[in-house]
Amino acid sequence: MTTVLPAGSGTLHYSVTIYKGQHFRQSSWVSVAAFKRCMQKDLSWSHGVSKSLKTQRYNFSRFPFYESWKPSRTTVKSCLEDGSTKFFDFVVIGSGVAGLRYALEVAKHGSVAIITKAEPHESNTNYAQGGVSAVLCPSDSVESHMRDTIVAGAYLCDEETVRVVCTEGPDRIRELIAMGASFDHGEDGNLHLAREGGHSHHRIVHAADMTGREIERALLQAVVNDPNISMFQHHFAIDLLTSQDGSETVCHGVDTLNTETLEVVRFISKVTLLASGGAGHIYPTTTNPPVATGDGIAMAHRAEAVISNMEFVQFHPTALADKGLPIKPEKSRENAFLITEAVRGDGGILYNLAKERFMPLYDEREELAPRDVVARSIDDQLKKRNEKYVLLDISHKPREQILAHFPNIAAECLKYGLDITSQPIPVVPAAHYMCGGVRAGLRGETNVRGLYVAGEVACTGLHGANRLASNSLLEALVFGRRAVQPSIDHMSQSGFYVGRSGRWARPVMPSSLQSSVMDDTLNVTKQVRKDLQSVMWEYVGIVRSTTRLESAEEKIHELETRWEKFLFQRGWEPTMVALEACEMRNLFCCAKLVVSSALARHESRGLHYTIDFPHVEESMRLPTIILPCSTVNTTWSSRQLHKQPV
């Protein structure tokens, strides 16, 4: 059976397919209907995507390194420049662990530009508390890590990808240590390995409860010291620059908006790596930093990259519930404060407000069940009891142990009058991680020539229908490294389009619009963003139904149409750019991809739970594939600004 949503009709302009093949790894698992619609060639996880298949704040002031971060240069000797156009061998979009690790390797072979939306440290990596999973204990094994990953992923994981990541993980950890990353050690002098939900062994390498921050620190320090890398902070990536070479789509770089100077800067490159993170801000409450607005996924979709598994949005079970704090924050957080999985791994117990422990009612693994199970269990308790949060209690553990393992959480809670060594922590689920994204092969390659992906923006097949705790930093490290050699090979065979950099229409700032029009546009866009987030939480949340998903699809279409009409009636042009408007088009794009994928999956698996199809269907144990095939009647969010060459 194949589910195909026709391209170019109604509100959908791409096909969404779940194909029943004889075997998960079979290369011909894209539907015949999708082939006819989009070009004929097969694809498989292990070999990437066929080239001929076409588809359309945290305050860091108390950390000296971040305080002193000043890029000493904006160009390097091997970089060419032509006014507002810059030429690099490699362009990296995103400054999290995947992008930085990749940049440090390819910089040995050419000039590298790292484009980051805000400050270099403002990434999902920096907010990762728990750690990195890797087999480093003699009693553990690659096979055990693989099994835990596949079980957590509801058997939708790609086995070869899982094996590669679990096998290469330990070496990636050792490389970080060699680069200066400092992780916690036990009294015996060995790395202290924690355990988290879904893991059968202690295998989480961590730096207290600030692991991501420590990894980011070490990598950024190495980047600062590399003369072949240029960091362009406060540069928002607008759209990838692509062309057609016969049946192939080719990536030549990216247009960006310098949000400080309000200048459009074009980067032409031989190779582009997307490592821009996820799309948590399609929901009103997320642990993701404000920069996580799905920019990379949306840009890749508009550039005709294959997208996969977007229905699998992971809600972290335990974000700090501000409503339950003794002292309420004065203003709403831009992103929810994460209470790491490691708290439950260290013995934390979940209670409802009646002080009743409830996880044993839902799963024999209790608090150590995978995240999708725990999040649904909490959601069920909240709805049944009409409560706003549940309680996570670690206070029965020794005070010294709690403060040693979770100093950041303890300090954050204490700011609001809560002592986690003696009081339970109020928690609630929040959008946390996109298991889907740009479909990638085993070396980070996509179906767009010259475009590679790594980190949360990618869908490699590792996570399946649900990510195992602490596998995200692991995947980013492994694929940031695996994408290096094919990128070098591609770079060595490619040339710059120096004389042709003007072939794409250049985005423009809306300087011709009156300030009152811009103020109205900003205010309306902010409200539309809130409205979209509300629709996603209400209709596309932890528990779903076909009726509610269809309602979401309709409401999102109406909201987007109304927003675009408002813009264009006030003089906004399709090539105009501003940060808030561009983020909004990306949020719309990603929200539609999630809804369409969810409607295509007629079963409940992992993070996708629908009351209309409450059981797992073995016949649907295959990825969801999104193949954009038409630009007819598409919305602004679905089109590249430069779609037609000048």
XYZ file of C-alpha atoms in Angstrom:
646
model
C 0.000 0.000 0.000
C 1.210 3.471 -0.792
C -0.151 6.709 0.583
C 0.441 9.533 -1.870
C -0.779 13.081 -1.442
C -0.852 14.519 -4.970
C 1.472 17.342 -5.820
C 0.212 20.711 -6.936
C -3.379 20.276 -5.817
C -5.219 21.807 -2.913
C -2.928 23.050 -0.164
C -0.256 20.387 -0.691
C 2.469 20.704 -3.263
C 4.498 17.580 -2.674
C 3.828 13.880 -2.401
C 3.987 12.066 0.918
C 4.657 8.381 0.656
C 4.850 5.348 2.898
C 5.787 2.368 0.779
C 5.390 -1.282 1.663
C 8.404 -3.145 0.383
C 9.614 -6.645 1.042
C 12.342 -5.426 3.375
C 13.196 -2.170 5.140
C 16.549 -1.782 3.393
C 15.232 -2.586 -0.059
C 16.314 0.146 -2.444
C 12.997 0.309 -4.273
C 10.808 1.386 -1.386
C 9.544 4.617 -2.930
C 6.177 4.181 -4.572
C 5.604 3.753 -8.294
C 3.236 6.713 -8.141
C 5.949 8.863 -6.609
C 8.431 7.703 -9.232
C 6.148 8.667 -12.103
C 5.497 11.997 -10.529
C 9.084 12.825 -9.719
C 11.600 10.944 -11.972
C 12.639 7.366 -11.941
C 15.369 5.962 -9.788
C 15.575 4.060 -6.539
C 17.122 5.123 -3.282
C 18.238 3.466 -0.087
C 19.538 4.522 3.299
C 22.895 2.873 2.747
C 23.581 4.547 -0.572
C 22.047 7.905 0.227
C 19.506 9.324 -2.177
C 19.600 8.866 -5.910
C 21.051 11.909 -7.624
C 18.379 11.773 -10.307
C 15.438 11.690 -7.901
C 14.039 15.211 -7.761
C 11.690 16.520 -5.114
C 10.679 19.859 -4.271
C 18.864 32.386 25.898
C 20.527 31.659 27.985
C 22.912 34.202 29.688
C 26.491 33.107 29.149
C 28.131 36.151 30.742
C 29.494 34.096 33.609
C 31.410 31.829 31.255
C 34.639 33.633 30.256
C 35.042 31.924 26.904
C 31.656 33.073 25.641
C 32.144 36.537 27.060
C 35.422 36.951 25.228
C 34.254 35.423 21.952
C 35.224 37.917 19.266
C 35.835 36.542 15.778
C 39.215 37.949 14.831
C 38.461 37.906 11.136
C 35.662 37.738 8.623
C 37.744 36.439 5.751
C 40.747 34.181 5.270
C 43.531 34.206 2.728
C 42.039 31.469 0.581
C 38.625 33.138 0.408
C 37.630 35.312 -2.534
C 35.359 38.330 -2.157
C 33.355 40.479 -4.501
C 31.434 43.119 -2.579
C 28.498 41.458 -0.860
C 29.349 38.076 -2.428
C 31.892 35.793 -0.764
C 33.516 32.660 -2.159
C 34.569 29.699 -0.018
C 35.456 26.086 -0.673
C 33.090 24.979 2.090
C 30.105 26.718 3.662
C 28.746 25.353 6.941
C 25.289 26.545 8.004
C 25.051 26.163 11.768
C 27.513 26.265 14.655
C 26.482 23.277 16.753
C 28.557 20.152 17.276
C 27.904 18.724 13.786
C 28.883 21.888 11.924
C 31.935 22.678 14.045
C 33.316 19.137 13.968
C 32.924 19.045 10.182
C 34.469 22.498 9.728
C 37.592 21.583 11.677
C 38.243 18.639 9.347
C 37.475 20.188 5.961
C 39.494 23.281 6.913
C 42.577 21.118 6.353
C 41.655 21.099 2.659
C 40.239 24.536 1.900
C 38.616 27.747 3.088
C 35.584 27.395 5.369
C 32.787 29.803 6.247
C 30.627 28.986 9.276
C 27.338 30.837 9.058
C 25.499 31.111 12.349
C 22.194 32.793 13.018
C 23.057 34.368 16.360
C 26.101 34.026 18.621
C 28.256 31.018 17.715
C 27.357 29.170 20.914
C 23.593 29.633 20.485
C 22.693 26.166 19.254
C 20.814 23.080 20.410
C 24.185 21.545 21.263
C 24.745 24.169 23.910
C 21.480 23.306 25.664
C 22.099 19.547 25.687
C 22.418 18.595 29.334
C 22.542 14.828 29.585
C 25.545 13.715 27.567
C 26.773 11.565 24.711
C 26.052 7.846 24.576
C 28.935 5.551 23.630
C 30.121 2.043 24.417
C 33.083 2.660 26.717
C 32.486 0.120 29.483
C 33.819 -3.471 29.229
C 30.442 -4.905 30.247
C 28.683 -2.953 27.477
C 28.681 -3.773 23.752
C 27.922 -2.252 20.381
C 25.186 -4.850 19.947
C 23.548 -3.771 23.204
C 23.659 -0.091 22.224
C 22.205 -1.016 18.837
C 19.410 -3.000 20.434
C 18.487 -0.164 22.798
C 18.476 2.312 19.895
C 16.286 0.116 17.701
C 13.825 -0.696 20.494
C 13.505 2.978 21.417
C 13.047 3.802 17.722
C 10.078 1.417 17.533
C 11.932 -0.770 15.010
C 11.883 1.951 12.354
C 15.628 2.594 12.625
C 17.941 1.709 9.771
C 20.114 -1.097 11.100
C 23.208 -0.254 9.076
C 23.106 3.375 10.199
C 22.642 2.282 13.812
C 25.616 -0.063 13.577
C 27.845 2.610 12.044
C 26.986 5.204 14.693
C 27.270 2.848 17.666
C 30.570 1.452 16.361
C 32.209 4.800 15.584
C 30.895 6.626 18.659
C 33.722 5.733 21.069
C 36.378 7.093 18.691
C 34.466 10.351 18.324
C 34.429 10.725 22.136
C 38.182 10.111 22.315
C 38.726 12.768 19.648
C 36.781 15.300 21.721
C 38.869 14.519 24.781
C 42.046 14.940 22.718
C 40.736 18.359 21.612
C 40.327 19.446 25.222
C 36.748 18.545 26.135
C 36.557 17.739 29.844
C 34.100 15.076 31.005
C 33.322 13.799 34.505
C 35.442 10.996 35.915
C 34.706 8.591 38.740
C 36.816 7.889 41.806
C 38.597 5.136 39.868
C 39.893 7.698 37.372
C 37.788 6.397 34.500
C 35.045 8.330 32.734
C 31.886 8.457 34.828
C 29.167 6.829 32.736
C 25.567 7.679 33.552
C 22.437 5.780 32.561
C 19.325 7.272 31.010
C 15.882 6.102 29.953
C 15.902 3.362 27.320
C 19.541 2.395 27.939
C 20.350 -1.044 29.334
C 23.844 0.001 30.442
C 25.693 2.950 31.900
C 27.108 4.556 28.754
C 26.424 8.308 28.963
C 29.588 10.412 28.930
C 28.811 13.750 30.544
C 30.121 16.983 32.015
C 27.802 17.307 35.009
C 24.490 18.473 33.488
C 26.134 20.839 31.003
C 27.636 18.395 28.516
C 26.622 20.190 25.342
C 28.086 23.430 26.617
C 31.440 21.774 27.328
C 31.593 20.162 23.881
C 30.648 23.446 22.239
C 33.346 25.244 24.249
C 36.062 22.832 23.165
C 35.040 22.894 19.498
C 34.641 26.679 19.349
C 38.075 27.126 20.893
C 39.558 24.925 18.173
C 37.687 26.887 15.499
C 39.037 30.188 16.859
C 42.554 28.833 16.511
C 42.088 27.625 12.933
C 43.265 30.252 10.398
C 41.326 28.628 7.577
C 37.900 29.058 9.196
C 35.842 32.267 9.153
C 32.873 32.673 11.475
C 29.987 34.839 10.249
C 27.729 35.385 13.227
C 24.315 37.042 13.063
C 23.897 35.826 9.487
C 20.473 34.316 8.844
C 20.386 31.762 6.016
C 17.570 32.700 3.625
C 17.693 30.166 0.784
C 20.105 27.740 -0.809
C 21.387 28.706 -4.256
C 20.628 25.899 -6.698
C 20.684 25.165 -10.407
C 19.752 22.281 -12.663
C 22.351 20.117 -14.368
C 20.217 17.897 -16.540
C 18.037 15.972 -14.111
C 20.180 16.870 -11.114
C 19.732 19.727 -8.672
C 23.072 21.263 -7.700
C 23.764 23.452 -4.655
C 26.151 26.409 -5.088
C 25.871 28.110 -1.697
C 23.397 30.234 0.230
C 21.983 33.726 0.505
C 22.093 35.204 4.006
C 20.867 38.269 5.837
C 23.290 40.003 8.171
C 20.812 40.841 10.923
C 23.087 43.499 12.414
C 23.910 45.486 9.254
C 20.705 44.458 7.421
C 22.777 43.585 4.368
C 22.124 40.584 2.132
C 25.346 38.570 1.806
C 25.712 35.836 -0.805
C 28.026 32.881 -0.138
C 29.151 30.875 -3.158
C 30.725 27.537 -2.275
C 31.801 24.262 -3.810
C 30.274 22.314 -0.929
C 27.514 23.256 1.523
C 26.836 21.493 4.825
C 23.470 22.051 6.483
C 23.864 21.652 10.255
C 21.231 24.154 11.327
C 19.365 22.150 13.960
C 15.661 21.498 14.376
C 12.281 23.209 14.348
C 11.144 23.220 17.965
C 9.537 26.641 17.658
C 6.680 25.343 15.546
C 5.319 24.627 19.048
C 4.640 27.200 21.793
C 6.756 25.392 24.397
C 10.112 23.961 23.411
C 13.493 23.293 24.971
C 15.135 24.552 21.774
C 16.841 27.958 21.673
C 15.059 30.766 19.790
C 17.128 30.111 16.651
C 15.457 26.708 16.098
C 12.817 27.731 13.556
C 13.346 24.935 11.038
C 15.372 27.083 8.638
C 17.538 24.246 7.300
C 14.711 21.789 6.727
C 12.620 24.453 5.001
C 15.504 25.648 2.811
C 16.343 22.075 1.802
C 12.695 21.342 0.995
C 12.508 24.422 -1.211
C 15.758 23.310 -2.868
C 14.100 19.985 -3.788
C 15.840 17.811 -1.227
C 14.054 14.670 -0.049
C 12.514 15.027 3.422
C 11.706 12.066 5.654
C 9.894 11.094 8.893
C 8.653 14.556 9.857
C 5.752 13.135 11.870
C 8.151 12.005 14.585
C 8.499 15.052 16.826
C 10.015 14.183 20.183
C 8.510 15.879 23.204
C 10.909 15.760 26.110
C 8.904 14.472 29.071
C 10.459 16.779 31.631
C 10.845 20.474 30.968
C 10.655 22.778 33.976
C 7.028 23.837 34.545
C 7.186 27.483 35.543
C 3.615 27.346 36.828
C 4.698 24.980 39.585
C 7.634 27.052 40.858
C 7.352 28.797 44.266
C 8.516 32.046 42.648
C 7.181 32.583 39.133
C 9.504 33.983 36.435
C 8.803 37.646 35.716
C 8.472 37.031 31.988
C 7.852 34.025 29.773
C 10.926 32.093 28.677
C 11.881 32.044 25.009
C 12.621 28.371 25.455
C 11.700 25.942 28.218
C 14.377 24.902 30.690
C 15.237 21.245 30.218
C 15.362 18.794 33.118
C 17.689 16.167 31.748
C 16.807 12.510 31.280
C 19.708 11.762 33.608
C 17.641 12.850 36.620
C 15.380 9.849 36.046
C 18.401 7.752 35.186
C 19.863 8.690 38.572
C 16.741 7.511 40.386
C 14.253 10.366 39.955
C 10.600 9.350 40.417
C 7.533 10.857 38.737
C 4.422 11.651 40.788
C 1.141 13.380 40.034
C 0.034 16.230 42.287
C -1.668 13.729 44.598
C 1.850 12.315 45.202
C 0.914 9.086 43.426
C 3.673 7.407 41.440
C 2.188 6.694 38.007
C 4.832 5.342 35.622
C 4.436 1.704 36.811
C 0.839 1.933 35.524
C 2.063 2.576 31.973
C 5.295 0.642 31.441
C 7.290 -2.044 33.213
C 10.442 0.048 32.716
C 8.811 2.736 34.850
C 10.750 6.034 34.849
C 13.422 4.503 32.616
C 11.016 3.915 29.723
C 11.860 5.699 26.444
C 10.867 9.323 26.080
C 7.811 8.762 23.909
C 6.306 6.441 26.529
C 7.042 8.792 29.435
C 5.747 11.867 27.572
C 2.460 10.143 26.673
C 2.091 8.906 30.238
C 2.521 12.401 31.648
C 0.146 13.793 29.019
C -2.458 11.190 30.016
C -2.108 12.075 33.705
C -2.463 15.795 33.000
C -5.603 15.295 30.918
C -7.239 12.806 33.285
C -6.562 14.900 36.353
C -6.924 18.321 34.693
C -3.555 19.408 36.037
C -0.828 21.599 34.528
C 2.280 19.653 35.546
C 3.588 16.594 37.366
C 6.435 16.234 39.861
C 9.888 14.730 39.387
C 11.524 13.911 42.709
C 15.233 13.213 43.178
C 15.369 14.513 46.774
C 15.675 11.011 48.256
C 19.229 10.862 46.916
C 22.186 12.285 48.905
C 22.409 16.064 48.682
C 26.068 15.992 47.643
C 25.314 13.557 44.815
C 22.456 15.687 43.485
C 24.524 18.875 43.498
C 27.502 17.129 41.914
C 25.480 15.559 39.092
C 22.982 18.386 38.427
C 24.535 21.718 39.429
C 22.964 23.667 36.573
C 19.447 22.364 37.269
C 19.867 22.980 41.001
C 21.008 26.559 40.410
C 18.196 27.334 37.967
C 15.503 25.979 40.293
C 16.965 27.752 43.307
C 16.545 31.093 41.496
C 12.814 30.494 41.791
C 12.750 29.283 45.369
C 12.983 25.541 44.707
C 15.620 23.361 46.371
C 15.778 20.128 44.374
C 17.677 18.391 47.184
C 14.542 18.592 49.348
C 11.645 19.376 46.984
C 10.215 17.762 43.838
C 10.627 19.530 40.501
C 7.474 20.570 38.585
C 7.778 19.274 35.021
C 5.757 19.164 31.805
C 6.489 17.816 28.296
C 7.888 20.244 25.713
C 8.844 19.947 22.038
C 12.463 18.877 22.016
C 13.814 17.117 18.923
C 12.928 16.439 15.280
C 13.630 12.805 14.436
C 12.797 13.576 10.823
C 14.531 15.988 8.491
C 16.553 16.081 5.288
C 17.077 12.520 4.135
C 20.761 11.593 4.219
C 22.924 8.653 3.273
C 25.658 7.105 5.373
C 28.070 9.917 4.508
C 25.648 12.790 5.003
C 24.918 13.065 1.275
C 21.543 14.223 -0.040
C 19.899 13.972 -3.436
C 21.044 17.563 -4.126
C 24.604 17.489 -5.466
C 27.009 19.482 -3.314
C 24.637 19.552 -0.330
C 25.406 17.526 2.795
C 23.559 17.401 6.119
C 24.447 16.462 9.691
C 22.865 16.796 13.113
C 19.204 17.361 13.896
C 18.422 18.829 10.474
C 19.212 15.417 8.953
C 17.213 12.203 8.880
C 19.858 9.481 8.727
C 17.710 6.552 9.853
C 19.392 6.361 13.274
C 16.462 7.481 15.399
C 13.597 5.746 13.655
C 10.296 6.683 15.260
C 11.834 7.925 18.519
C 15.314 9.051 19.524
C 17.097 7.229 22.319
C 18.374 9.596 25.009
C 21.849 11.064 24.347
C 22.036 9.673 20.815
C 21.677 13.137 19.268
C 25.127 14.508 20.080
C 26.508 11.100 19.125
C 24.852 11.218 15.695
C 26.028 14.790 15.136
C 29.633 13.843 15.941
C 29.594 10.729 13.770
C 27.929 12.278 10.716
C 29.806 15.559 11.036
C 32.892 13.387 10.594
C 31.505 10.989 7.963
C 30.496 13.850 5.643
C 34.091 15.084 5.453
C 35.666 12.801 2.843
C 32.857 12.959 0.266
C 32.816 16.732 0.701
C 36.552 16.936 0.039
C 36.167 14.708 -3.004
C 33.344 16.872 -4.351
C 35.239 20.092 -3.635
C 38.313 18.898 -5.513
C 36.193 18.260 -8.607
C 34.250 21.515 -8.472
C 34.944 25.080 -9.519
C 33.624 28.441 -8.363
C 30.848 30.163 -10.255
C 32.702 33.464 -9.845
C 31.407 34.998 -13.037
C 27.931 33.571 -12.619
C 27.203 34.523 -9.006
C 24.663 37.051 -10.270
C 22.551 34.442 -12.036
C 20.185 34.249 -9.066
C 17.865 37.105 -8.189
C 19.235 38.711 -5.041
C 16.923 39.101 -2.028
C 16.286 42.695 -1.006
C 15.499 44.470 2.239
C 12.039 46.100 2.418
C 13.579 49.582 2.627
C 10.970 50.951 0.212
C 8.185 50.275 2.709
C 7.160 52.927 5.204
C 8.122 52.382 8.842
C 4.443 52.160 9.831
C 3.948 49.340 7.335
C 6.993 47.522 8.724
C 5.732 47.940 12.290
C 2.340 46.517 11.316
C 4.011 43.669 9.461
C 6.169 42.792 12.470
C 3.234 42.865 14.891
C 1.007 40.768 12.647
C 3.808 38.265 12.018
C 4.410 37.859 15.766
C 0.718 37.106 16.297
C 0.576 34.708 13.345
C 3.552 32.870 14.806
C 1.727 32.436 18.115
C -1.400 31.296 16.283
C 0.549 28.686 14.302
C 2.205 27.396 17.472
C -1.189 27.102 19.170
C -2.585 25.114 16.245
C 0.383 22.744 16.324
C 0.112 22.156 20.091
C -3.659 21.766 20.054
C -3.978 19.584 16.954
C -0.549 18.049 16.280
C 0.723 17.367 19.778
C 1.615 14.236 21.741
C -1.697 12.465 21.023
C -3.276 12.947 17.588
C -6.312 12.006 15.519
C -7.113 12.130 11.811
C -9.852 14.713 12.349
C -7.584 16.977 14.338
C -4.737 16.631 11.859
C -7.081 17.536 9.010
C -8.286 20.514 11.022
C -4.667 21.550 11.575
C -3.979 21.319 7.851
C -6.948 23.543 7.089
C -6.198 26.054 9.830
C -2.525 26.336 8.829
C -3.504 26.888 5.191
C -5.970 29.622 6.167
C -3.459 31.249 8.507
C -0.684 31.235 5.922
C -2.957 32.551 3.166
C -4.183 35.367 5.387
C -0.635 36.284 6.441
C 0.717 36.358 2.887
C -2.265 38.389 1.701
C -1.609 40.910 4.465
C 2.044 41.212 3.434
C 1.549 41.544 -0.298
C -1.363 43.966 -0.030
C 0.958 46.324 1.847
C 3.646 46.308 -0.795
C 5.756 43.357 0.282
C 7.505 41.743 -2.676
C 8.295 38.011 -2.973
C 12.048 38.749 -2.979
C 11.923 40.907 0.159
C 13.492 39.576 3.345
C 13.401 40.376 7.047
C 14.302 38.080 9.911
C 10.826 37.678 11.375
C 9.138 37.177 8.000
C 11.727 34.638 6.841
C 11.473 32.690 10.091
C 7.709 32.685 9.683
C 7.850 31.205 6.196
C 10.165 28.480 7.507
C 7.872 27.716 10.434
C 4.915 27.410 8.055
C 6.914 25.137 5.776
C 7.988 22.795 8.592
C 4.563 22.730 10.216
C 2.994 21.636 6.939
C 5.606 18.917 6.498
C 4.848 17.555 9.984
C 1.094 17.542 9.445
C 1.289 15.959 5.991
C 3.619 13.223 7.237
C 1.401 12.522 10.244
C -1.675 12.177 8.022
C 0.162 9.668 5.840
C 1.020 7.291 8.697
C -2.000 5.146 9.533
C -0.577 3.543 12.656
C 0.802 4.527 16.041
C 4.552 4.097 16.207
C 7.049 5.762 18.498
C 6.424 9.487 18.737
C 3.450 9.405 16.379
C 0.398 8.301 18.346
C -3.074 8.606 16.845
C -6.282 7.433 18.458
C -7.692 6.406 15.063
C -4.871 3.903 14.481
C -3.744 3.072 18.024
C -1.612 0.044 17.183
C 1.647 -0.662 15.411
C 1.189 -2.068 11.910
C 4.097 -4.200 10.741
C 3.200 -3.437 7.130
C 3.936 0.258 7.779
C 7.390 -0.231 9.275
C 8.948 2.033 6.656
C 9.942 5.703 6.537
C 7.676 8.478 5.386
C 9.098 10.230 2.332
C 8.217 13.721 1.124
C 8.939 14.365 -2.530
C 8.209 17.921 -3.674
C 7.403 17.709 -7.337
C 5.537 20.829 -8.349
C 5.829 24.575 -7.898
C 2.369 25.281 -9.284
C 0.243 27.460 -6.993
C 2.708 27.115 -4.129
C 2.849 29.530 -1.227
C 5.669 31.930 -0.441
C 7.052 29.556 2.202
C 7.378 26.782 -0.388
C 9.307 28.736 -3.040
C 12.929 29.752 -3.255
C 13.149 33.529 -3.559
C 15.507 33.232 -6.498
C 13.696 30.346 -8.191
C 14.132 31.714 -11.691
C 17.663 32.758 -12.773
C 17.998 36.415 -13.755
